[in-house]
Tab-separated table of C-alpha atoms in Angstrom:
chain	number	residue	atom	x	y	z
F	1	UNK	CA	21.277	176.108	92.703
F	2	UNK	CA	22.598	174.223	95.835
F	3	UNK	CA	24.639	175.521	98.355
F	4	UNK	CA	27.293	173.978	100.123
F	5	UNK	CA	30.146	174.004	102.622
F	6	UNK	CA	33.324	172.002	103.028
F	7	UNK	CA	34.097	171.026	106.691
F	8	UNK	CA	37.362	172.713	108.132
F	9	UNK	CA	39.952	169.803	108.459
F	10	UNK	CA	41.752	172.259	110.972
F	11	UNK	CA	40.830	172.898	114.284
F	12	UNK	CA	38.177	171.490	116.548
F	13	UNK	CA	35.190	168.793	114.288
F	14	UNK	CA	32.658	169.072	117.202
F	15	UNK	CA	33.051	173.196	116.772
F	16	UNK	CA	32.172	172.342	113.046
F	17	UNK	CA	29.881	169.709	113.206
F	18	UNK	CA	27.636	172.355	115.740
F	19	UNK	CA	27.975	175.111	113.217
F	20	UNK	CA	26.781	173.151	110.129
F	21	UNK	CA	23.678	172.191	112.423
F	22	UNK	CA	23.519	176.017	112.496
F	23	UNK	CA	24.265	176.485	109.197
F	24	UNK	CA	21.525	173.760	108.011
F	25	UNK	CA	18.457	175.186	110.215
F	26	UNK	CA	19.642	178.320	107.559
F	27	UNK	CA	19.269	176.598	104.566
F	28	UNK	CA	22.266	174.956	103.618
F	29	UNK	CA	21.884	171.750	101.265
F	30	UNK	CA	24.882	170.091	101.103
F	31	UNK	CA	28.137	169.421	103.640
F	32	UNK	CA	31.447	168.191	102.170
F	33	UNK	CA	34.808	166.427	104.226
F	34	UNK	CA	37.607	166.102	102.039
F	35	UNK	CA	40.015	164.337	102.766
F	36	UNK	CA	43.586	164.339	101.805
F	37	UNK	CA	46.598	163.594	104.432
F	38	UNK	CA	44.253	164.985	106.843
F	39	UNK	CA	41.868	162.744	109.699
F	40	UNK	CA	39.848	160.463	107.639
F	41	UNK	CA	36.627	161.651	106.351
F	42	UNK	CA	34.841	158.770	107.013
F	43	UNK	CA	34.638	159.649	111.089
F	44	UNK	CA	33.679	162.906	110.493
F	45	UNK	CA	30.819	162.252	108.040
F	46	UNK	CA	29.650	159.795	110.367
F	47	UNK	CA	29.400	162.371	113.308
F	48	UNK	CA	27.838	164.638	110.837
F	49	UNK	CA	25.230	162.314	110.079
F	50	UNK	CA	24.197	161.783	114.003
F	51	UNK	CA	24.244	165.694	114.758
F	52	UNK	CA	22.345	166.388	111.514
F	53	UNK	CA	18.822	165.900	109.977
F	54	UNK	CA	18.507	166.945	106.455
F	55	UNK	CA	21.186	168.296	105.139
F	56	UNK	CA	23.042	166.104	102.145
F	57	UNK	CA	26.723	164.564	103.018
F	58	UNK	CA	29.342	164.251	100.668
F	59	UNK	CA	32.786	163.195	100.794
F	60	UNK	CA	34.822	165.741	98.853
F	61	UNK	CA	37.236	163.290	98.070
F	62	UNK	CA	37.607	159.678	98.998
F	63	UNK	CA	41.108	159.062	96.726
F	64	UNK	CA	40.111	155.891	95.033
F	65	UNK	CA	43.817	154.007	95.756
F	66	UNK	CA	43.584	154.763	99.317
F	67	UNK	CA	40.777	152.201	100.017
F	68	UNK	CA	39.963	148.557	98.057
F	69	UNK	CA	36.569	148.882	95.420
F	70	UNK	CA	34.670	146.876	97.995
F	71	UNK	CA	35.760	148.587	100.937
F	72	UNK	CA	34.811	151.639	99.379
F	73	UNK	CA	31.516	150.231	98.215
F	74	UNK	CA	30.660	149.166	101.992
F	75	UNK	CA	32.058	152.364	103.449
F	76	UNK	CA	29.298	154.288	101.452
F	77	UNK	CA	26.433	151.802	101.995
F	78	UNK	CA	27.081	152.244	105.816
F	79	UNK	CA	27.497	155.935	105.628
F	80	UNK	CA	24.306	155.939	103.720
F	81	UNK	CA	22.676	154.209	106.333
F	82	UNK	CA	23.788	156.304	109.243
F	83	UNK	CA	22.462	159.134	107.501
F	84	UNK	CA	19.275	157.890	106.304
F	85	UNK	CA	20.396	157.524	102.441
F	86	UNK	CA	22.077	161.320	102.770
F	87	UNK	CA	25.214	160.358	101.180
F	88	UNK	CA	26.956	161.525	97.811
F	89	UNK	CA	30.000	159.699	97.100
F	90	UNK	CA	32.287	162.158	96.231
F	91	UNK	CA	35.749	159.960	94.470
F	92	UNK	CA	38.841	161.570	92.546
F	93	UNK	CA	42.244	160.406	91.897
F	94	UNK	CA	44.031	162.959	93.592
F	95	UNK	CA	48.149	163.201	92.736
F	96	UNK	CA	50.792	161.134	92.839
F	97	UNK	CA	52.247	163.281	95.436
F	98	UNK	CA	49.915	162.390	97.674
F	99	UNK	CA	49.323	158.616	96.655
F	100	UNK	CA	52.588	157.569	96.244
F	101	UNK	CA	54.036	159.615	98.917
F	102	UNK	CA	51.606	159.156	101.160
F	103	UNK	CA	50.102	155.954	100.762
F	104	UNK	CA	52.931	154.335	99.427
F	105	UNK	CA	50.827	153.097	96.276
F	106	UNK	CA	51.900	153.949	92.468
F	107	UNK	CA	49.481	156.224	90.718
F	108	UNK	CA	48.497	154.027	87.790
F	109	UNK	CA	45.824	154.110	85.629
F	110	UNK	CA	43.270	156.281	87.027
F	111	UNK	CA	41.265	156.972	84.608
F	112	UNK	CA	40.236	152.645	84.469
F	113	UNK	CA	40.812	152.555	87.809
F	114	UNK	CA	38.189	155.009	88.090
F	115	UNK	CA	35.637	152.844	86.005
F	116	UNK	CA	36.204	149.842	88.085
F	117	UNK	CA	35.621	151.606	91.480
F	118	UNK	CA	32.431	152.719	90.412
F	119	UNK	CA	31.069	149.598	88.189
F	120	UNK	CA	32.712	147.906	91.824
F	121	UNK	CA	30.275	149.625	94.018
F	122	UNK	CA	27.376	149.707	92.101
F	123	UNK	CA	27.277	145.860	92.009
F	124	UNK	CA	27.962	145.519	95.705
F	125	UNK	CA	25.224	148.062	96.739
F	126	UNK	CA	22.902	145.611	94.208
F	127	UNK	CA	24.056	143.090	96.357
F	128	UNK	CA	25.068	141.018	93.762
F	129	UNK	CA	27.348	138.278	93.969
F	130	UNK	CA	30.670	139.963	93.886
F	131	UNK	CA	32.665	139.215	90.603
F	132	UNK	CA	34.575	141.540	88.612
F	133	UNK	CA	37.122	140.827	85.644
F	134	UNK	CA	38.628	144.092	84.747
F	135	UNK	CA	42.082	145.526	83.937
F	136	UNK	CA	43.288	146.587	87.087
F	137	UNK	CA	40.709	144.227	89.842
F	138	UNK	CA	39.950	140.999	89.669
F	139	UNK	CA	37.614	139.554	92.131
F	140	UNK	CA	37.938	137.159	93.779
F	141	UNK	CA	41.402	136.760	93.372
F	142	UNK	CA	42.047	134.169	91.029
F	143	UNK	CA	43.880	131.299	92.229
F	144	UNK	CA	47.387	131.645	90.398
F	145	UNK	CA	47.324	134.729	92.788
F	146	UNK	CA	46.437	133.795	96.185
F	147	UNK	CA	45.488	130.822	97.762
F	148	UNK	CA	42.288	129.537	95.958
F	149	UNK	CA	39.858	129.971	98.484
F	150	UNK	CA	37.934	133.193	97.768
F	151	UNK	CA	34.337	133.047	96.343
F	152	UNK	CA	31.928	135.568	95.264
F	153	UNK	CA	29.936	137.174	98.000
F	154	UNK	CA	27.429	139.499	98.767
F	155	UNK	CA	26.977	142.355	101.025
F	156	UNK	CA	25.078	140.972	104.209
F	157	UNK	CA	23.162	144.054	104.706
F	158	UNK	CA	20.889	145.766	102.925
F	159	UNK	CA	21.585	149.175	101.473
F	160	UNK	CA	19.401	152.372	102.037
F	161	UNK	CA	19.665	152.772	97.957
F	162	UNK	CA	21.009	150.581	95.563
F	163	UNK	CA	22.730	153.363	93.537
F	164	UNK	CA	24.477	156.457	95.725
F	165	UNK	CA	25.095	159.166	93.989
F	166	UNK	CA	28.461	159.241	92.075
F	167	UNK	CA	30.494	162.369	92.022
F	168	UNK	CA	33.885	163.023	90.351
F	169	UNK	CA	36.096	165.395	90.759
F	170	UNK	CA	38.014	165.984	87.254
F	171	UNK	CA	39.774	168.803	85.210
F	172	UNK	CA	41.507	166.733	82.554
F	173	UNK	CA	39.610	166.208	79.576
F	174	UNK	CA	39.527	162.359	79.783
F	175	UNK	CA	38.350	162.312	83.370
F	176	UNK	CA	35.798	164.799	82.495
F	177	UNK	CA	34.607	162.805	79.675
F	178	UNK	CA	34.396	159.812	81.882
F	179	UNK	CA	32.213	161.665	84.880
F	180	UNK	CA	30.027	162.695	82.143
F	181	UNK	CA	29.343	159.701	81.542
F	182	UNK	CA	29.659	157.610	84.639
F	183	UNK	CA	28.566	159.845	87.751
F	184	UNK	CA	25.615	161.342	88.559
F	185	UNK	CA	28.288	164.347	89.603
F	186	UNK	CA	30.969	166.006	88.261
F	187	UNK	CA	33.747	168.530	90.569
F	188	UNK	CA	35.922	170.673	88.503
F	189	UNK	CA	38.306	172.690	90.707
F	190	UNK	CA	38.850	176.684	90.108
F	191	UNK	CA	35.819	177.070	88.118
F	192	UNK	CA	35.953	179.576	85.329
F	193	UNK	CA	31.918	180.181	84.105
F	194	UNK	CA	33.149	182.203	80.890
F	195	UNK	CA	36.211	179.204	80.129
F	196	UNK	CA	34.824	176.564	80.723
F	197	UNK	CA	32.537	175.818	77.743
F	198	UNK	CA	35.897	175.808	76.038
F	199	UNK	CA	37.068	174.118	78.631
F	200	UNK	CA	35.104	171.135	79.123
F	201	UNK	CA	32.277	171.365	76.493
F	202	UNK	CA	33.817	168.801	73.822
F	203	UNK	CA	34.565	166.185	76.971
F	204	UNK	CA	31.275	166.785	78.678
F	205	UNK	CA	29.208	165.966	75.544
F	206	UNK	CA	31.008	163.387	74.222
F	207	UNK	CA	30.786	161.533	77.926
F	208	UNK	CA	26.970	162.762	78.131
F	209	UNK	CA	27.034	160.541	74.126
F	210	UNK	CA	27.511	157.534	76.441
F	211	UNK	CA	25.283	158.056	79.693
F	212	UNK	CA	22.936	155.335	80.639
F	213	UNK	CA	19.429	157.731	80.812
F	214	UNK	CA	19.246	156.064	84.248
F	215	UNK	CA	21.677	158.326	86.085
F	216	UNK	CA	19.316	161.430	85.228
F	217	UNK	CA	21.091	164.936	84.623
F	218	UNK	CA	24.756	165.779	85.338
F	219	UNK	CA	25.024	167.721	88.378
F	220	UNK	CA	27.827	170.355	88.347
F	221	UNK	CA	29.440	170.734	91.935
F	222	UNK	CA	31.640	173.881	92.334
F	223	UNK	CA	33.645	175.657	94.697
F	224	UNK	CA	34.295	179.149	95.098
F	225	UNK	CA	35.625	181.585	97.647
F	226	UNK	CA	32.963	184.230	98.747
F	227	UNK	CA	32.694	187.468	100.529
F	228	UNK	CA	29.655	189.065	100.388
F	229	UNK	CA	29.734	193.207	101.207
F	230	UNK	CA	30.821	196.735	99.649
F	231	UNK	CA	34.171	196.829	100.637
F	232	UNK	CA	35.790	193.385	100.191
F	233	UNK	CA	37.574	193.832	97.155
F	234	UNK	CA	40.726	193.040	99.834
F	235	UNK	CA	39.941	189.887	99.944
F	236	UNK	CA	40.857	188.428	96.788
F	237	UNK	CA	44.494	188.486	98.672
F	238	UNK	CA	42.958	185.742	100.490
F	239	UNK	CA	42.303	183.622	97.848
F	240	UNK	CA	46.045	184.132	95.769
F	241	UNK	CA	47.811	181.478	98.359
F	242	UNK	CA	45.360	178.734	98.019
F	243	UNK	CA	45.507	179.235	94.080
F	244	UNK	CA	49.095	179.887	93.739
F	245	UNK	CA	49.549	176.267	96.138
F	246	UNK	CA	47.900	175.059	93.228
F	247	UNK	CA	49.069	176.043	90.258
F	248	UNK	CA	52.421	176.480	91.504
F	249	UNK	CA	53.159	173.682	94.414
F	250	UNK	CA	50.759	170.565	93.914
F	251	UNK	CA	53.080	168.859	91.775
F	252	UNK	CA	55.970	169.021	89.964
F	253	UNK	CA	57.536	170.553	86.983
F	254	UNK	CA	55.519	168.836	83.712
F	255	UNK	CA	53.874	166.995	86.299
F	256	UNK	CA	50.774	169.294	88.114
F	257	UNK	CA	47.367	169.319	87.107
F	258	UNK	CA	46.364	172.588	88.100
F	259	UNK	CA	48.855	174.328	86.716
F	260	UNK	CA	47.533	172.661	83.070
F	261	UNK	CA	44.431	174.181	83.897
F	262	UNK	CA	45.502	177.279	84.453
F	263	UNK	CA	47.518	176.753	80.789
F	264	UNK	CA	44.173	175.338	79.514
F	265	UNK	CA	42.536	178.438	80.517
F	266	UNK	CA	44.917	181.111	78.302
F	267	UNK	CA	47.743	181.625	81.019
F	268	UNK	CA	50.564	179.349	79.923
F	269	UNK	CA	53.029	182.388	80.517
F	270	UNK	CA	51.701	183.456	83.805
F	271	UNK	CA	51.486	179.583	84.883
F	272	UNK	CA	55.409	178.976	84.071
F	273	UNK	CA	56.069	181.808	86.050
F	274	UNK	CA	53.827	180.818	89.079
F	275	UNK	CA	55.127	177.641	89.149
F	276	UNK	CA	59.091	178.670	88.900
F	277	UNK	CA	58.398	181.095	91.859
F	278	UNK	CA	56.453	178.628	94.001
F	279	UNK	CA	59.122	176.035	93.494
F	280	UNK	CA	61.887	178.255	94.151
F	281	UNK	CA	60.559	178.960	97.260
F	282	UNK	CA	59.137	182.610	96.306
F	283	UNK	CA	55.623	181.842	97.725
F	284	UNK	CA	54.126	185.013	98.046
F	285	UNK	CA	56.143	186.482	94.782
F	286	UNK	CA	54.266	183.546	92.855
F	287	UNK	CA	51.029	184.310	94.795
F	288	UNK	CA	51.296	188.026	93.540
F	289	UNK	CA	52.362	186.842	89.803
F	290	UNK	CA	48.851	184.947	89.169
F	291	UNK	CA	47.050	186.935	86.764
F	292	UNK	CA	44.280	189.445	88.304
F	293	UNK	CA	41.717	188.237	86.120
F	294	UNK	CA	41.550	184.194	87.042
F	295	UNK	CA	41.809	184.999	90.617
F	296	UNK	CA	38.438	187.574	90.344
F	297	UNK	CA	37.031	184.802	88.250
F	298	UNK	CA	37.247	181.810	90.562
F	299	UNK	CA	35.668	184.059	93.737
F	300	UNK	CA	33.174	185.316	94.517
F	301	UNK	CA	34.057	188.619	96.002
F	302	UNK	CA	32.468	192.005	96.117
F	303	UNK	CA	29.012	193.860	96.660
F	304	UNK	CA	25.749	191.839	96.908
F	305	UNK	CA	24.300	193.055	93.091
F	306	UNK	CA	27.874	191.781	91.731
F	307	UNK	CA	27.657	188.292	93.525
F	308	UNK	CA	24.431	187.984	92.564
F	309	UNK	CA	25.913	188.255	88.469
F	310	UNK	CA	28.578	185.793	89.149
F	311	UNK	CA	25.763	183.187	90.449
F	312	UNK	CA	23.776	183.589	87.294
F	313	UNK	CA	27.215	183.131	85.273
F	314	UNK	CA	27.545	180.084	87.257
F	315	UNK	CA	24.546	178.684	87.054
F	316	UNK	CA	24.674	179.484	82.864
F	317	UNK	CA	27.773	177.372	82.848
F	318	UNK	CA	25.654	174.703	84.194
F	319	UNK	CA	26.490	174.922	88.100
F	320	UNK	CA	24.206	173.076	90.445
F	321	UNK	CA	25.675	173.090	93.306
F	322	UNK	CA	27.813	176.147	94.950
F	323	UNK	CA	30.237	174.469	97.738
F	324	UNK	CA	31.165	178.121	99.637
F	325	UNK	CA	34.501	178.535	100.917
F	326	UNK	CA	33.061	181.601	102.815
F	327	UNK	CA	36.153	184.194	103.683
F	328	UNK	CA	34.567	185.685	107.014
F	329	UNK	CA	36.454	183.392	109.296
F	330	UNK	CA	33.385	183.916	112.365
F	331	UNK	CA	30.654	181.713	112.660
F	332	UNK	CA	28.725	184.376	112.942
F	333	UNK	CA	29.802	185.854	109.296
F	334	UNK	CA	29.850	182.002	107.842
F	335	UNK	CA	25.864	181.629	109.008
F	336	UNK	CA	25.276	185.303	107.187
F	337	UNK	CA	27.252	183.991	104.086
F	338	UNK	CA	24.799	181.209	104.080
F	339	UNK	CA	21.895	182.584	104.339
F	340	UNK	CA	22.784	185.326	101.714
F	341	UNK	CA	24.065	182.816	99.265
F	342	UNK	CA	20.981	180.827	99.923
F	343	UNK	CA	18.828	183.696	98.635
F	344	UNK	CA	20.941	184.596	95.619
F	345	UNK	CA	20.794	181.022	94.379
F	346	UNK	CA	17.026	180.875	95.057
């Protein structure tokens, strides 16, 4: 198993972009930027790649509304390059709250819209002579739509790799299905190891049915909080308001993804209530209503031997890569983290 860390979007970069030099000279594989309504990610990986020598970069997500197929397509080609072909493109569809109210774009299709970004960028890094006829792109733009002028082109330069690695991140059944099938990588969120057979088997094999052989194995990409010591049972306080943001505030009512998850996974009760609090305004009242259970089985909290069994768990439910969300807040206890991590997963 892999291990991984996603980049604070808070605070000083340079301060982070020194400490995952640090943190790679201990081992670690694989370094993530999301972005959401945050800096772009795109900067960032970039600097990452110039202060950095081995360790893989992935963008943990690049929306796929926020940026044309082609754009997208040439964004990881040159990010690739920087980095000496280090790149995973890491694409979801994130929310409408954040699409529509932050880019000002509807949140349509995104499960075809999904399809086409990727069939989009796999033909540019080819360098084949742009042309795509889909449902929701068409390039170039036909005529009736624009002026007349555009013509299939090429990208000038050459890629490091004609296919970058795909990732997706998914939880619905449909998009699951599809990164199964699509990506060389799939990102749930709020992994459960003993769920999510239930969870995700039926979609992952029915989208594995489809796979072109090509793409190789499915890697798994998960994240998970983690405190590694004898007495950080605390800790799993730390975790509740991220979840409980989740399941209770990214979205509306009928209308949040990660609260269906948490239904999916047995807690339709618990997830009303949650979500009512959060809503209400009752933040840490829903934070203290998720169920104890979910909350120990997303982390990865407690003494060394115990960690060690929630890694195997993981790695039964087909995790390859561990992205840490480590909950020491030093560098110094981040680095330890690491390296501890690192020899678990070994």
């Amino acid at each position: 198993m892999r291990i991984g860390i996603q980049a604070s979007y808070a605070g000083g970069f340079r301060e982070t972009a020194a400490e995952i030099r640090d943190l790679e000279a201990a081992g670690l594989d694989v370094a993530m930027v999301s972005e959401v309504y945050t800096f772009d990610a795109v900067s960032q990986l970039g600097y990452l790649a110039a202060v950095t020598e081995r360790v893989e970069l992935m963008s943990a997500i690049f929306p796929i509304y926020s940026r044309t197929p082609a754009l997208t397509a040439m964004t990881a080609a040159g990010l690739d390059f920087v980095s000496d072909g280090r790149f995973i493109l890491g694409l979801g569809a994130s929310g409408p709250q954040v699409i529509e109210g932050w880019h000002g774009l509807p949140y349509d299709a995104p499960l075809q819209r999904t399809r086409e970004v990727v069939e989009i960028c796999r033909q540019v890094w080819r360098r084949d002579r742009l042309e795509h006829h889909g449902t929701k792109y068409e390039i170039p733009l036909p005529a009736d739509q624009g002026t007349g002028l555009g013509k299939p082109l090429k990208l000038i330069n050459t890629p490091v790799r004609e296919r970058i690695p795909v990732m997706l991140a998914a939880i619905g059944p449909k998009n699951v299905e599809l990164a199964a099938e699509i990506a060389e990588a799939w990102q749930p969120i709020w992994f459960h190891p003993e769920r999510a057979a239930d969870m995700w088997g039926d979609s992952l094999a029915a989208g594995r049915a489809k796979r072109d052989p090509a793409l190789g194995e499915l890697e798994v990409v998960v994240g998970a909080p983690v405190a590694v010591g004898d007495d950080v049972d605390g800790l799993h306080d730390f975790v509740r308001p991220a979840l409980a943001l989740y399941v209770g505030g990214m979205g509306a009512r009928g209308k949040n993804f990660y609260n269906d998850l948490a239904v999916r996974y047995g807690y339709e009760a618990e997830a009303k209530k949650v979500q009512d609090l959060y809503l209400d305004g009752k933040k840490d009242e829903a934070a203290a209503a998720l169920p104890e259970e979910l909350v120990r089985a997303v982390s990865l909290i407690g003494p060394e031997s115990y960690v060690a069994e929630r890694v195997a768990a993981l790695a039964e439910a087909g995790v390859t890569t561990l992205s840490l969300q480590p909950l020491d807040g030093s560098p110094e206890g981040r680095l330890r983290t690491v390296e501890t991590m690192k020899r678990l997963a070994g």
